[in-house]
mmCIF file of N, CA, C and O in Angstrom:
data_model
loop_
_atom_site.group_PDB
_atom_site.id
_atom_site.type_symbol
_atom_site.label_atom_id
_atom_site.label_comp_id
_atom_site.label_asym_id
_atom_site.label_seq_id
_atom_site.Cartn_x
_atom_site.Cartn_y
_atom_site.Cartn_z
ATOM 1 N N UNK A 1 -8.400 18.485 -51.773
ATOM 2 C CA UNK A 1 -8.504 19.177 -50.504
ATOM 3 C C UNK A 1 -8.744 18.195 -49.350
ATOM 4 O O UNK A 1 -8.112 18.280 -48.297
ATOM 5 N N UNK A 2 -9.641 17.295 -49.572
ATOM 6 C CA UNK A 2 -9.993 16.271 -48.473
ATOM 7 C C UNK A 2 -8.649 15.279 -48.071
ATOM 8 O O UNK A 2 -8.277 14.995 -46.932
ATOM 9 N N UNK A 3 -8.322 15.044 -48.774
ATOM 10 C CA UNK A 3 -6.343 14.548 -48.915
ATOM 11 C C UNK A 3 -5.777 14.687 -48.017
ATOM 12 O O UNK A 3 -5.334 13.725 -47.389
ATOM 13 N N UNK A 4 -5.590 15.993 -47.631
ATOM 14 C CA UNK A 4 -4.775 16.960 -46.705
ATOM 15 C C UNK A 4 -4.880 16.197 -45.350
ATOM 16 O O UNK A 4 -5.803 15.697 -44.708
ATOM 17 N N UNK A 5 -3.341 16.342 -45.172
ATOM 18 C CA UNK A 5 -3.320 16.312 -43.675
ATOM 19 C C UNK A 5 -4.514 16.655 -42.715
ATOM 20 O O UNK A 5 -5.290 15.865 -42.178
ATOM 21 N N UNK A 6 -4.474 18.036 -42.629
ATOM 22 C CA UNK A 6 -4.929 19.185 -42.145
ATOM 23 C C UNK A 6 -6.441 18.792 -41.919
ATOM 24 O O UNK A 6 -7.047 18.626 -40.861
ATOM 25 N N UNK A 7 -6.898 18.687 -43.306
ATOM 26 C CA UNK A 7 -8.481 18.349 -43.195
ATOM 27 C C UNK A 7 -8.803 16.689 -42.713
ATOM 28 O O UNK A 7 -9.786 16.389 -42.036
ATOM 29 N N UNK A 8 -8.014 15.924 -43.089
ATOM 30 C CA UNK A 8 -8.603 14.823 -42.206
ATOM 31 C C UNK A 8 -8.268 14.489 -40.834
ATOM 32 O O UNK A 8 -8.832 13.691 -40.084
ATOM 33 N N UNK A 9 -7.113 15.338 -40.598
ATOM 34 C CA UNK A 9 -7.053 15.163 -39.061
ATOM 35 C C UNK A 9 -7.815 16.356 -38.085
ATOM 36 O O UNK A 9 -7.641 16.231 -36.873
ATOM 37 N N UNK A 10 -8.504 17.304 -38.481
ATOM 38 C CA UNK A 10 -9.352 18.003 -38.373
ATOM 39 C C UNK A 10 -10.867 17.391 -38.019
ATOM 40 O O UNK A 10 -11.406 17.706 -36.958
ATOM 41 N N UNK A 11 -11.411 16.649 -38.811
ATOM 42 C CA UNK A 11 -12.491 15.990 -39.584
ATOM 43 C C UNK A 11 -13.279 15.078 -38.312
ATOM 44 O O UNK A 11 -14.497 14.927 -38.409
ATOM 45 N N UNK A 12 -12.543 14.479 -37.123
ATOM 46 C CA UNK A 12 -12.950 13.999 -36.566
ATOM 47 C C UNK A 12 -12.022 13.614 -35.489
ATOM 48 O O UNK A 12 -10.798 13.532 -35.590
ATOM 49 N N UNK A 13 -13.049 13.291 -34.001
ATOM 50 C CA UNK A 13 -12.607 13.313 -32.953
ATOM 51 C C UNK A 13 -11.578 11.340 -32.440
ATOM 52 O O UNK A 13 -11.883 10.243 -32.909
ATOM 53 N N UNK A 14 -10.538 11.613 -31.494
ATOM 54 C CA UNK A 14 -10.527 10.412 -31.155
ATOM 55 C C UNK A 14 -10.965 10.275 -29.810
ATOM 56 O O UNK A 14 -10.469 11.112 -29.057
ATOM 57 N N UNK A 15 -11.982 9.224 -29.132
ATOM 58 C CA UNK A 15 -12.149 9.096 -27.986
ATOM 59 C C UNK A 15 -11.058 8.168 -27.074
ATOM 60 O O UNK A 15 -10.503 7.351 -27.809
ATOM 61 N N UNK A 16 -10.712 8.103 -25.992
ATOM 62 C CA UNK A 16 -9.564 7.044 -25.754
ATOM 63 C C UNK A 16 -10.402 6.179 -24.658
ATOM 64 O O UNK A 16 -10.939 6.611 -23.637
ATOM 65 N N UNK A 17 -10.374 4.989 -25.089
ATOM 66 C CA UNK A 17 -11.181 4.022 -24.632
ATOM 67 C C UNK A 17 -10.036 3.745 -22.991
ATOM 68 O O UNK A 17 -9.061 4.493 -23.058
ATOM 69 N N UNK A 18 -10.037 3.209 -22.193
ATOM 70 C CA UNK A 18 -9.338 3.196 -20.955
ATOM 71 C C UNK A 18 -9.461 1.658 -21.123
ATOM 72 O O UNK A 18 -10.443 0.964 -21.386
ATOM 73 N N UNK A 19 -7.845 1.262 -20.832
ATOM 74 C CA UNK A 19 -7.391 -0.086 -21.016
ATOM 75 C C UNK A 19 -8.078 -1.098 -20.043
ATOM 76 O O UNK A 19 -8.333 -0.815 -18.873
ATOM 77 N N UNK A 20 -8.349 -2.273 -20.614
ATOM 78 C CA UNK A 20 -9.423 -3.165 -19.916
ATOM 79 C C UNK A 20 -8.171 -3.664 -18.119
ATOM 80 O O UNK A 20 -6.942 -3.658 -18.188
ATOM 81 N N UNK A 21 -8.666 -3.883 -17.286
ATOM 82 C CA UNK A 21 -7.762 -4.032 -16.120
ATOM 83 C C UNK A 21 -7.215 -5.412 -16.373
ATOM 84 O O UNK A 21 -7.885 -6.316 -16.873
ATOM 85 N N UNK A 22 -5.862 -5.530 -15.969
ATOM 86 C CA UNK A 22 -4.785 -6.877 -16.324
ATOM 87 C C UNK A 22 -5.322 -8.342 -16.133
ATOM 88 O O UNK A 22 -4.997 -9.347 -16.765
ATOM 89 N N UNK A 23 -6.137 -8.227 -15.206
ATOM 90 C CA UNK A 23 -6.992 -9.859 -14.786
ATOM 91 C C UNK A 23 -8.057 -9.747 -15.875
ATOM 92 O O UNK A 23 -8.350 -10.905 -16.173
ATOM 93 N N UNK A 24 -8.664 -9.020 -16.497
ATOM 94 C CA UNK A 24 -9.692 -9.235 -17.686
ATOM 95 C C UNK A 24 -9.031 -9.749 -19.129
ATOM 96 O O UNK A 24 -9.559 -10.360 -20.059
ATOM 97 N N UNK A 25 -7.654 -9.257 -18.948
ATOM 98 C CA UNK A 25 -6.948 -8.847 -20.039
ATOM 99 C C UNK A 25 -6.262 -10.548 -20.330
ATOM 100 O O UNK A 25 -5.956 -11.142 -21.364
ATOM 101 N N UNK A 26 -6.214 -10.955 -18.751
ATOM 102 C CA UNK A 26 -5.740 -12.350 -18.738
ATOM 103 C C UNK A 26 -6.726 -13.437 -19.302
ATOM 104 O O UNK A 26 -6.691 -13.972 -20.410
ATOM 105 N N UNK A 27 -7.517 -13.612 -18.386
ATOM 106 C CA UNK A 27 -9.309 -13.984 -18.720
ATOM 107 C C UNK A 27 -9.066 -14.069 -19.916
ATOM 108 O O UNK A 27 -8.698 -15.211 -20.193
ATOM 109 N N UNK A 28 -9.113 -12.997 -21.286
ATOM 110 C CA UNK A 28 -9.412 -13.352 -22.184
ATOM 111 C C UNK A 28 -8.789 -13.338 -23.240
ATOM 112 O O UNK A 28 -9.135 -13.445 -24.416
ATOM 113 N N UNK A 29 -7.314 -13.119 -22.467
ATOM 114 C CA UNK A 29 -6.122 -14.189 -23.543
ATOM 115 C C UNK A 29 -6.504 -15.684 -23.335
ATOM 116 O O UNK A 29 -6.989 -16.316 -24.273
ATOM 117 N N UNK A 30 -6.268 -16.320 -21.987
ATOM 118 C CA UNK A 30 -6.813 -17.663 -21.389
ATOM 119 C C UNK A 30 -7.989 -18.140 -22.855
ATOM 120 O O UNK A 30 -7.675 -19.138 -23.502
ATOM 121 N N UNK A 31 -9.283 -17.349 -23.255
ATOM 122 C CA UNK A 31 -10.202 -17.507 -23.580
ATOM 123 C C UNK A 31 -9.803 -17.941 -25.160
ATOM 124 O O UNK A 31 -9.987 -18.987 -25.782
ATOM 125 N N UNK A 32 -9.291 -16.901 -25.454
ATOM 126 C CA UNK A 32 -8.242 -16.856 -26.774
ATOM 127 C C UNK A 32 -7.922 -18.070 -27.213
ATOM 128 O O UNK A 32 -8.340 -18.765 -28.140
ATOM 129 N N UNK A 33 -7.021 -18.223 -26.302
ATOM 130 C CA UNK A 33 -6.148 -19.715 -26.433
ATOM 131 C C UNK A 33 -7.086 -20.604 -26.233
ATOM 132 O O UNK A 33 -6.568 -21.712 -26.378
ATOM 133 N N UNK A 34 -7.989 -20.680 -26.024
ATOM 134 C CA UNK A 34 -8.779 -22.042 -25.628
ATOM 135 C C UNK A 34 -9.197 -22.325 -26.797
ATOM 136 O O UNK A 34 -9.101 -23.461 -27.262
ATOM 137 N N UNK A 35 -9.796 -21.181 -27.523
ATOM 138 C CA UNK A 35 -10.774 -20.907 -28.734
ATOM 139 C C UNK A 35 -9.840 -21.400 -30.193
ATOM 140 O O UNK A 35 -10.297 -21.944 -31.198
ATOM 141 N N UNK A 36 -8.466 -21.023 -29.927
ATOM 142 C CA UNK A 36 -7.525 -21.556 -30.998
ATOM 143 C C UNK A 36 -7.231 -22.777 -30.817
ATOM 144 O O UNK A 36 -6.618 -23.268 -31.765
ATOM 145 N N UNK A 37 -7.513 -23.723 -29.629
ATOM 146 C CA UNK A 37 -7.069 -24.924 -29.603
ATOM 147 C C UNK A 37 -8.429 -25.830 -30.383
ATOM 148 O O UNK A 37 -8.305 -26.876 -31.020
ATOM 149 N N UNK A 38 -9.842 -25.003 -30.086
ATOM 150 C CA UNK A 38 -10.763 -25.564 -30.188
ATOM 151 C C UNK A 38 -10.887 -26.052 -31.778
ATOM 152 O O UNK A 38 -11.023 -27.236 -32.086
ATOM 153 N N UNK A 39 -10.805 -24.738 -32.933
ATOM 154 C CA UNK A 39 -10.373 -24.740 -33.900
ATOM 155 C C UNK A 39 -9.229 -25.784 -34.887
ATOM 156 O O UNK A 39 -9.098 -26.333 -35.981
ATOM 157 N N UNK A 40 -8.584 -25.561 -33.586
ATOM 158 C CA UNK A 40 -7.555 -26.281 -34.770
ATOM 159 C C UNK A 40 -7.837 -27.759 -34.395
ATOM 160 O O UNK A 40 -7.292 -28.570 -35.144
ATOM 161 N N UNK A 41 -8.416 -28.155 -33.607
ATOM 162 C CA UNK A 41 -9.093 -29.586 -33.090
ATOM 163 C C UNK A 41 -10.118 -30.203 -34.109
ATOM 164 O O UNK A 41 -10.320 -31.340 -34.538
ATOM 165 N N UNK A 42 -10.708 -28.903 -34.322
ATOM 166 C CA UNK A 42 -11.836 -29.033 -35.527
ATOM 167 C C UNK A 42 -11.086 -29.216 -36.874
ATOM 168 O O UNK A 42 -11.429 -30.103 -37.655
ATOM 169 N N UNK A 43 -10.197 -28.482 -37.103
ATOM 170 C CA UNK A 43 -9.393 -28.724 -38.441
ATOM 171 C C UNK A 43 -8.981 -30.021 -38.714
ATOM 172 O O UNK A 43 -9.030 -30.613 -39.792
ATOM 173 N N UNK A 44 -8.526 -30.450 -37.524
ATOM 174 C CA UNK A 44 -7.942 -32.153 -37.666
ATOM 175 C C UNK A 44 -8.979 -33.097 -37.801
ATOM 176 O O UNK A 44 -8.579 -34.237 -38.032
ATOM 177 N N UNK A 45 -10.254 -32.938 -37.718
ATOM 178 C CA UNK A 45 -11.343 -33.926 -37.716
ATOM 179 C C UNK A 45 -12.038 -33.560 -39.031
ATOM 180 O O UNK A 45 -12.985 -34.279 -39.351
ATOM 181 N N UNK A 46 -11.786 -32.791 -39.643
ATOM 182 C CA UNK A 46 -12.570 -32.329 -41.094
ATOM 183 C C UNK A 46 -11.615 -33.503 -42.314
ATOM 184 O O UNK A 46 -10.474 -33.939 -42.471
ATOM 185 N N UNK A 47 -13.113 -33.600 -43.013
ATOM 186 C CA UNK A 47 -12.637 -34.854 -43.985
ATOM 187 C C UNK A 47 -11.674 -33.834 -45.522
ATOM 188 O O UNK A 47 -11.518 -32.634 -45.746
ATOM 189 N N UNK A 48 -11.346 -34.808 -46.077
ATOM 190 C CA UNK A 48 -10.029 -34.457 -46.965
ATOM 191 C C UNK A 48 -11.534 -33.534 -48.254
ATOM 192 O O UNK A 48 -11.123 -32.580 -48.914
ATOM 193 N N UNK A 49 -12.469 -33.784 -48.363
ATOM 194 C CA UNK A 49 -13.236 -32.968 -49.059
ATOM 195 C C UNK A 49 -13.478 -31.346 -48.512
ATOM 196 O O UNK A 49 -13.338 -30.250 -49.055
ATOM 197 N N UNK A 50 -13.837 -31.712 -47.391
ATOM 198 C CA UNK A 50 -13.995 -30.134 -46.809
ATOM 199 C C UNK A 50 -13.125 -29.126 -47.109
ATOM 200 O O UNK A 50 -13.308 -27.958 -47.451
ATOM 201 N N UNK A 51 -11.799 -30.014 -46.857
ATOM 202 C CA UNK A 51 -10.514 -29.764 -46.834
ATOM 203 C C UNK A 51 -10.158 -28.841 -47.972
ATOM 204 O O UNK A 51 -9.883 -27.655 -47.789
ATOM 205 N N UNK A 52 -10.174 -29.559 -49.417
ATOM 206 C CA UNK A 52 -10.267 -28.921 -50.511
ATOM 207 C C UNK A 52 -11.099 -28.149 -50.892
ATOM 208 O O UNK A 52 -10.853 -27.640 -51.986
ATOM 209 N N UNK A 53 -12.078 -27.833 -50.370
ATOM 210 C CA UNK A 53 -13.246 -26.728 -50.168
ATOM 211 C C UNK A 53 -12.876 -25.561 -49.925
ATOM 212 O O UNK A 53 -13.076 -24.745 -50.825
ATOM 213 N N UNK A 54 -12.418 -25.223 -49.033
ATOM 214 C CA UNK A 54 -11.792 -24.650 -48.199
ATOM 215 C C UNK A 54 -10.421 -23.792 -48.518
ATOM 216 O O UNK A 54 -9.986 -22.752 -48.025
ATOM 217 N N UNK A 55 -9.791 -24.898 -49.825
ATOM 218 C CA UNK A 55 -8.292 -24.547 -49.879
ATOM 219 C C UNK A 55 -7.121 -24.933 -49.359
ATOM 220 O O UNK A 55 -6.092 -24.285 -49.551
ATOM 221 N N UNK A 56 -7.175 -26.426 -48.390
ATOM 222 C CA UNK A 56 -6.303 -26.591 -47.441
ATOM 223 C C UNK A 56 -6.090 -27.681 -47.846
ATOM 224 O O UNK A 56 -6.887 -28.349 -48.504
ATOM 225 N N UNK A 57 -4.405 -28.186 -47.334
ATOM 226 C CA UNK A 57 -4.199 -29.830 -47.496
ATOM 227 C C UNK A 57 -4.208 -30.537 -46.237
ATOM 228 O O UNK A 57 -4.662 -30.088 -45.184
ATOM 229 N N UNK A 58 -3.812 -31.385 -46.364
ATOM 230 C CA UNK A 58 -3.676 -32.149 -45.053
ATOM 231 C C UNK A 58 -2.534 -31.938 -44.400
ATOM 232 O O UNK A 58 -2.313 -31.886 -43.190
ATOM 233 N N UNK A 59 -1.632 -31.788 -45.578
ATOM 234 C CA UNK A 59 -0.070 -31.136 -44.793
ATOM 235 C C UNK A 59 -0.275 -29.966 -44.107
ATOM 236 O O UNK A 59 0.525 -29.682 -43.216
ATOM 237 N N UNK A 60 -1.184 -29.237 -44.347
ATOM 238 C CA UNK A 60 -1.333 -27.404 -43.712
ATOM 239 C C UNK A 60 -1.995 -27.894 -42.126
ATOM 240 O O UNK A 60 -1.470 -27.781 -41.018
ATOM 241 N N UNK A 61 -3.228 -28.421 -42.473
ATOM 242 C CA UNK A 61 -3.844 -28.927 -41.014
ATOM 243 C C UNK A 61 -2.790 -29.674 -40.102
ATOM 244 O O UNK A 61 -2.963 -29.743 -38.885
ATOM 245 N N UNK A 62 -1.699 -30.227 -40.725
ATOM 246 C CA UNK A 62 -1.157 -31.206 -39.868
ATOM 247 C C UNK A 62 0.119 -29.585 -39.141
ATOM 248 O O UNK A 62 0.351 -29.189 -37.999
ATOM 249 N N UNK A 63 0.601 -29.136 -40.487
ATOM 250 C CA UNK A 63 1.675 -28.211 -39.334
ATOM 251 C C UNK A 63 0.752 -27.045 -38.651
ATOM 252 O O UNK A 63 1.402 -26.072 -38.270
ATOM 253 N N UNK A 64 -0.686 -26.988 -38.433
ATOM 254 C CA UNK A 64 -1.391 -25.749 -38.044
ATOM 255 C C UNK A 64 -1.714 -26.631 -36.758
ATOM 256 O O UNK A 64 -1.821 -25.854 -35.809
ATOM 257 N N UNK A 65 -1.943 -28.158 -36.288
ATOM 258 C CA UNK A 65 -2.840 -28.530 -35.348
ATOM 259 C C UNK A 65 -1.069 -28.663 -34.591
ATOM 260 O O UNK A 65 -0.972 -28.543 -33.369
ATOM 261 N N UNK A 66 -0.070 -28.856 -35.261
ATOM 262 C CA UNK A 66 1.246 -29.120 -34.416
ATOM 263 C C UNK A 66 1.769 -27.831 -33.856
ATOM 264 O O UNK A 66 2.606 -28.017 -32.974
ATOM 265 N N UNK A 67 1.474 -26.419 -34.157
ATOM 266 C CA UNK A 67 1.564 -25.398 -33.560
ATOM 267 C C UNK A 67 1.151 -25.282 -31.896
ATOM 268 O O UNK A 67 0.080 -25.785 -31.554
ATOM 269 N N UNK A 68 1.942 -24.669 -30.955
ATOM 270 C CA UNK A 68 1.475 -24.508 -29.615
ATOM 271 C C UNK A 68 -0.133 -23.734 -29.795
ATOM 272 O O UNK A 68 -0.710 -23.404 -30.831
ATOM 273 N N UNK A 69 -0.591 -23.596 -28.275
ATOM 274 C CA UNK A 69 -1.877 -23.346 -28.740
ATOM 275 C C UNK A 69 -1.934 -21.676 -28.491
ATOM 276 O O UNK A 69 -2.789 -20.870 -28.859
ATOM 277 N N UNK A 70 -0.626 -21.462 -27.684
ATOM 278 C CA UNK A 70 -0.643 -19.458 -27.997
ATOM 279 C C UNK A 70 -0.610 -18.942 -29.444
ATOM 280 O O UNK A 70 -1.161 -17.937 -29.894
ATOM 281 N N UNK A 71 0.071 -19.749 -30.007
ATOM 282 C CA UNK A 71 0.808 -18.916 -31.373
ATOM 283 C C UNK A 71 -0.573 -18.566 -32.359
ATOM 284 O O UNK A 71 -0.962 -19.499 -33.061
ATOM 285 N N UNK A 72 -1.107 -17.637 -32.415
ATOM 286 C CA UNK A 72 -1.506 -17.075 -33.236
ATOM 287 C C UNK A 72 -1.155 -15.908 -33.999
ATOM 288 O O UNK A 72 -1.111 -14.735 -33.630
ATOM 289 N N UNK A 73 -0.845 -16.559 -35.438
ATOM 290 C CA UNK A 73 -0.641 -15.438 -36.894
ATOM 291 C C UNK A 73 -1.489 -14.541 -37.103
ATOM 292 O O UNK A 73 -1.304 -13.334 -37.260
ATOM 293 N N UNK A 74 -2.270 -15.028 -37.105
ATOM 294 C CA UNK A 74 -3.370 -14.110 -37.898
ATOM 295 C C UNK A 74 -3.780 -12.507 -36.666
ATOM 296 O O UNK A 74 -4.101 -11.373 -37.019
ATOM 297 N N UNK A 75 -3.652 -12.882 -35.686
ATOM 298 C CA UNK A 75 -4.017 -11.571 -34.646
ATOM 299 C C UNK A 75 -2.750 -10.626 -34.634
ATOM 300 O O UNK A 75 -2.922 -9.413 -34.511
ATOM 301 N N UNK A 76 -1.527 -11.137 -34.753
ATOM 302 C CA UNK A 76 -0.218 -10.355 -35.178
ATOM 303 C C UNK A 76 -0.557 -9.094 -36.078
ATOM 304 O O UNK A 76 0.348 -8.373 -36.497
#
């Protein structure tokens, strides 16, 4: 019964949050990107132990720090 269409779209409300205004929206893409450059800055300075800690080679850090600094996968 809980399955149902019916009952879970029943079940609870959606509130609609009102879109943040375009200069905030900029702000903190800007912020974004800064934060992914910061990262992957850090990736390139981590020793080849961490590295394998972690799961990563040096080949991954090398094509992740050669990426522009918009392109983020993981937020896609």
């Amino acid at each position: 019964m809980k399955g149902q269409l019916g009952f879970v779209a029943a079940s609870y409300h959606v509130h609609k949050v009102p879109a943040a205004p375009l200069w905030k929206r900029a702000v903190q893409r800007v912020l974004h990107w800064h934060e992914l450059a910061r990262q992957r800055r850090e990736l390139a300075t981590m020793s080849d132990e961490a590295l394998k800690d972690i799961g990563l080679s040096r080949a991954d850090i090398q094509q992740e720090v050669e990426r522009p600094f918009w392109m983020d996968y993981v937020r896609r």
